[in-house]
Short mmCIF file of C-alpha atoms in Angstrom, two decimals:
data_model
loop_
_atom_site.label_atom_id
_atom_site.label_comp_id
_atom_site.label_asym_id
_atom_site.label_seq_id
_atom_site.Cartn_x
_atom_site.Cartn_y
_atom_site.Cartn_z
CA GLY A 158 40.59 6.04 -54.29
CA ILE A 159 41.11 5.42 -51.20
CA GLN A 160 39.15 3.41 -48.92
CA VAL A 161 38.48 3.55 -45.50
CA GLU A 162 36.71 0.77 -43.50
CA GLN A 163 35.39 0.87 -39.69
CA SER A 164 34.64 -1.97 -37.68
CA PRO A 165 32.81 -3.11 -36.02
CA PRO A 166 29.47 -1.46 -38.14
CA ASP A 167 27.61 -1.70 -35.07
CA LEU A 168 27.84 -2.24 -31.32
CA ILE A 169 25.40 -2.25 -28.04
CA LEU A 170 26.46 -1.82 -24.55
CA GLN A 171 25.73 -0.98 -21.76
CA GLU A 172 26.11 2.16 -19.77
CA GLY A 173 29.43 2.23 -18.48
CA ALA A 174 31.17 0.09 -20.62
CA ASN A 175 34.06 0.68 -22.81
CA SER A 176 34.84 0.54 -26.09
CA THR A 177 37.68 0.59 -28.71
CA LEU A 178 36.27 1.84 -32.71
CA ARG A 179 38.46 1.11 -35.56
CA CYS A 180 39.01 2.82 -38.83
CA ASN A 181 41.61 1.20 -41.56
CA PHE A 182 42.67 2.53 -44.56
CA SER A 183 44.62 2.10 -48.11
CA ASP A 184 46.67 4.87 -48.51
CA SER A 185 49.18 7.68 -47.09
CA VAL A 186 46.76 10.47 -45.29
CA ASN A 187 47.61 13.87 -44.33
CA ASN A 188 43.84 14.25 -43.02
CA LEU A 189 42.19 12.27 -40.08
CA GLN A 190 39.07 13.07 -38.64
CA TRP A 191 36.18 11.30 -36.11
CA PHE A 192 32.97 12.12 -36.49
CA HIS A 193 30.16 11.05 -33.90
CA GLN A 194 26.48 11.96 -35.78
CA ASN A 195 23.53 12.72 -33.71
CA PRO A 196 19.65 11.96 -34.63
CA TRP A 197 19.39 15.33 -36.65
CA GLY A 198 22.48 14.88 -38.96
CA GLN A 199 25.00 17.18 -37.30
CA LEU A 200 28.77 15.79 -37.64
CA ILE A 201 30.19 16.67 -34.47
CA ASN A 202 34.06 16.94 -34.19
CA LEU A 203 35.61 14.52 -32.28
CA PHE A 204 39.45 14.63 -33.12
CA TYR A 205 41.34 15.78 -35.80
CA ILE A 206 44.11 13.01 -35.99
CA PRO A 207 46.51 12.23 -38.94
CA SER A 208 48.56 11.37 -36.25
CA GLY A 209 49.66 10.36 -32.71
CA THR A 210 47.38 10.59 -29.83
CA LYS A 211 44.92 13.11 -28.41
CA GLN A 212 42.42 12.39 -25.41
CA ASN A 213 38.88 14.67 -24.61
CA GLY A 214 37.52 13.95 -21.62
CA ARG A 215 36.08 10.02 -21.91
CA LEU A 216 37.53 10.00 -25.49
CA SER A 217 40.80 9.13 -26.47
CA ALA A 218 42.06 8.64 -30.21
CA THR A 219 45.27 6.64 -31.65
CA THR A 220 46.85 6.94 -34.98
CA VAL A 221 49.49 5.04 -36.16
CA ALA A 222 49.99 6.41 -39.69
CA THR A 223 52.79 3.95 -40.92
CA GLU A 224 50.41 1.62 -40.33
CA ARG A 225 47.21 3.17 -41.85
CA TYR A 226 44.62 2.96 -38.86
CA SER A 227 43.46 4.86 -36.18
CA LEU A 228 41.56 3.65 -32.82
CA LEU A 229 38.85 6.06 -31.13
CA TYR A 230 38.72 5.00 -27.47
CA ILE A 231 34.98 5.69 -25.33
CA SER A 232 35.50 4.73 -21.68
CA SER A 233 32.44 5.06 -19.00
CA SER A 234 29.61 5.01 -21.77
CA GLN A 235 26.74 6.79 -21.58
CA THR A 236 23.55 6.75 -23.03
CA THR A 237 24.57 9.85 -24.67
CA ASP A 238 27.14 9.09 -26.95
CA SER A 239 24.79 6.83 -29.04
CA GLY A 240 24.72 7.45 -32.41
CA VAL A 241 26.82 6.66 -35.57
CA TYR A 242 30.70 6.97 -35.01
CA PHE A 243 32.17 8.39 -38.63
CA CYS A 244 36.44 8.08 -39.79
CA ALA A 245 37.10 10.40 -42.44
CA VAL A 246 40.01 10.28 -44.37
CA GLY A 247 41.95 13.25 -46.61
CA ALA A 248 44.95 11.63 -49.11
CA VAL A 249 46.83 12.93 -51.67
CA ALA A 250 45.58 12.09 -54.78
CA GLY A 251 47.59 11.46 -57.94
CA GLY A 252 49.29 14.96 -58.33
CA THR A 253 46.87 17.09 -57.32
CA SER A 254 46.28 17.27 -53.39
CA TYR A 255 42.54 18.97 -52.13
CA GLY A 256 40.84 18.89 -48.82
CA LYS A 257 38.77 16.02 -49.64
CA LEU A 258 37.63 13.73 -47.24
CA THR A 259 36.67 10.24 -47.68
CA PHE A 260 34.30 8.63 -45.11
CA GLY A 261 34.12 5.37 -43.88
CA GLN A 262 30.64 3.34 -43.70
CA GLY A 263 30.34 3.73 -39.21
CA THR A 264 29.55 2.35 -37.08
CA ILE A 265 26.37 2.59 -35.26
CA LEU A 266 26.71 2.96 -30.88
CA THR A 267 23.85 2.28 -29.25
CA VAL A 268 24.63 2.29 -25.44
CA HIS A 269 22.01 0.78 -22.92
CA PRO A 270 20.83 2.03 -19.55
CA ASP B 160 31.61 32.52 -32.46
CA ALA B 161 29.19 31.00 -35.02
CA GLY B 162 29.65 27.92 -36.60
CA VAL B 163 28.74 26.64 -40.09
CA THR B 164 25.35 28.03 -41.41
CA GLN B 165 23.42 26.36 -43.83
CA SER B 166 19.79 27.26 -45.26
CA PRO B 167 17.03 26.25 -45.89
CA THR B 168 16.86 23.37 -42.92
CA HIS B 169 14.72 20.91 -45.32
CA LEU B 170 13.40 21.19 -49.22
CA ILE B 171 10.56 19.70 -50.95
CA LYS B 172 10.77 19.68 -54.75
CA THR B 173 9.46 17.19 -57.51
CA ARG B 174 11.21 15.75 -60.22
CA GLY B 175 12.66 18.07 -62.87
CA GLN B 176 13.12 21.25 -60.71
CA HIS B 177 16.18 22.78 -59.24
CA VAL B 178 17.46 24.07 -56.29
CA THR B 179 19.34 26.02 -54.56
CA LEU B 180 21.35 25.12 -51.27
CA ARG B 181 23.16 28.15 -49.59
CA CYS B 182 26.70 28.11 -46.56
CA SER B 183 28.28 30.41 -44.78
CA PRO B 184 31.49 29.28 -43.85
CA ILE B 185 32.99 30.18 -39.78
CA SER B 186 34.41 32.96 -39.85
CA GLY B 187 38.02 33.61 -40.87
CA HIS B 188 37.63 30.21 -43.23
CA LYS B 189 38.51 30.24 -46.91
CA SER B 190 37.44 26.85 -47.56
CA VAL B 191 33.89 25.39 -48.87
CA SER B 192 33.47 21.53 -49.42
CA TRP B 193 30.29 20.09 -49.83
CA TYR B 194 29.43 16.54 -49.11
CA GLN B 195 25.90 14.12 -50.14
CA GLN B 196 24.49 11.73 -47.35
CA VAL B 197 21.95 9.06 -48.15
CA LEU B 198 20.38 7.25 -45.42
CA GLY B 199 22.52 4.69 -44.81
CA GLN B 200 25.79 5.48 -45.67
CA GLY B 201 29.20 8.05 -45.08
CA PRO B 202 29.60 11.95 -46.63
CA GLN B 203 29.97 11.61 -49.97
CA PHE B 204 32.38 14.51 -51.35
CA ILE B 205 31.03 17.10 -54.06
CA PHE B 206 33.09 20.30 -54.68
CA GLN B 207 35.89 21.29 -52.24
CA TYR B 208 36.45 25.44 -52.72
CA TYR B 209 39.40 27.64 -51.95
CA GLU B 210 39.18 31.28 -52.15
CA LYS B 211 36.58 30.70 -55.09
CA GLU B 212 38.14 28.90 -56.63
CA GLU B 213 37.24 24.40 -57.71
CA ARG B 214 39.38 22.56 -55.74
CA GLY B 215 38.32 19.50 -56.28
CA ARG B 216 35.05 17.98 -57.67
CA GLY B 217 33.65 14.50 -57.04
CA ASN B 218 32.24 11.35 -58.89
CA PHE B 219 28.60 13.36 -59.24
CA PRO B 220 27.14 14.25 -62.73
CA ASP B 221 27.09 17.71 -64.59
CA ARG B 222 23.32 18.45 -63.00
CA PHE B 223 25.48 18.57 -59.83
CA SER B 224 27.36 22.61 -59.40
CA ALA B 225 28.38 24.89 -56.97
CA ARG B 226 30.12 28.52 -56.58
CA GLN B 227 31.91 30.53 -53.95
CA PHE B 228 31.36 34.43 -53.55
CA PRO B 229 33.92 37.45 -52.37
CA ASN B 230 32.53 36.48 -48.11
CA TYR B 231 33.25 32.97 -48.59
CA SER B 232 29.89 31.78 -48.78
CA SER B 233 28.83 29.12 -51.12
CA GLU B 234 25.85 27.72 -53.28
CA LEU B 235 25.13 24.22 -54.58
CA ASN B 236 23.11 23.95 -57.20
CA VAL B 237 21.57 21.32 -58.77
CA ASN B 238 19.70 20.59 -61.94
CA ALA B 239 16.37 18.60 -62.90
CA LEU B 240 16.54 16.68 -59.66
CA LEU B 241 15.77 13.20 -59.47
CA LEU B 242 14.65 10.88 -56.77
CA GLY B 243 17.92 10.11 -56.15
CA ASP B 244 18.45 13.11 -55.17
CA SER B 245 17.59 12.90 -51.90
CA ALA B 246 19.89 13.21 -49.17
CA LEU B 247 20.72 15.21 -46.80
CA TYR B 248 23.36 17.99 -47.88
CA LEU B 249 26.31 18.65 -46.22
CA CYS B 250 28.75 21.70 -45.72
CA ALA B 251 31.97 22.07 -44.15
CA SER B 252 34.42 25.01 -43.62
CA SER B 253 38.19 25.13 -43.26
CA LEU B 254 40.67 27.50 -43.00
CA THR B 255 42.52 26.33 -46.17
CA SER B 256 41.72 22.96 -48.29
CA TYR B 257 43.48 21.13 -46.06
CA ASN B 258 43.03 22.02 -42.42
CA GLU B 259 40.46 19.62 -40.14
CA GLN B 260 36.97 20.36 -41.69
CA PHE B 261 33.65 21.67 -39.63
CA PHE B 262 30.58 20.77 -41.21
CA GLY B 263 27.02 22.83 -40.54
CA PRO B 264 23.99 21.47 -39.78
CA GLY B 265 23.20 20.41 -42.89
CA THR B 266 20.34 20.60 -46.19
CA ARG B 267 17.56 17.53 -46.09
CA LEU B 268 16.40 17.38 -49.82
CA THR B 269 13.23 15.23 -50.44
CA VAL B 270 12.31 14.24 -54.00
CA LEU B 271 9.11 13.25 -55.05
#
């Protein structure tokens, strides 16, 4: 099946700093989503971005599908940005397609005041 | 608009017991997917249902089963619980099988 690798595994920042999280995937995708998981386990949708670039406030994301990677940018980080960030992809598997998401291992972000 | 809802929030069971977890999708969404997340890992796909039919199954034993009802809500059943089934179980809904998925708050299952 498709492999998803996220880097870095851990990231520690001071409030106000910028950061870039990376997601590499091993096959063509028809779905790519970025999530933020809060301390209670809720997965919060950040971006649905199988290709192209999107921005939402201090966050933006870019997916280069032909090169099989996606980047999540966080600018002017705040303590509330702390948590785990997941990249998840959906791929065509053999001759049967369905919407299974394969998640990376996540990036643990800690923002200090 | 209400998001994805799951019940119960927490559950404690003992080994060998059976458990049923429930999920209600966002209104208008016809697809429900189930994921298991153990501590320190990303969620793992268990099942996807669309229009009451199973569309995909992950690498989980037959002790795991699910179904989707005419109102598109879904149940995940786990038989003969093992200690290793302790995890956060997440339900996601989407318009169809391939659209953006939205997750519920999860059910945290502890097996003693």
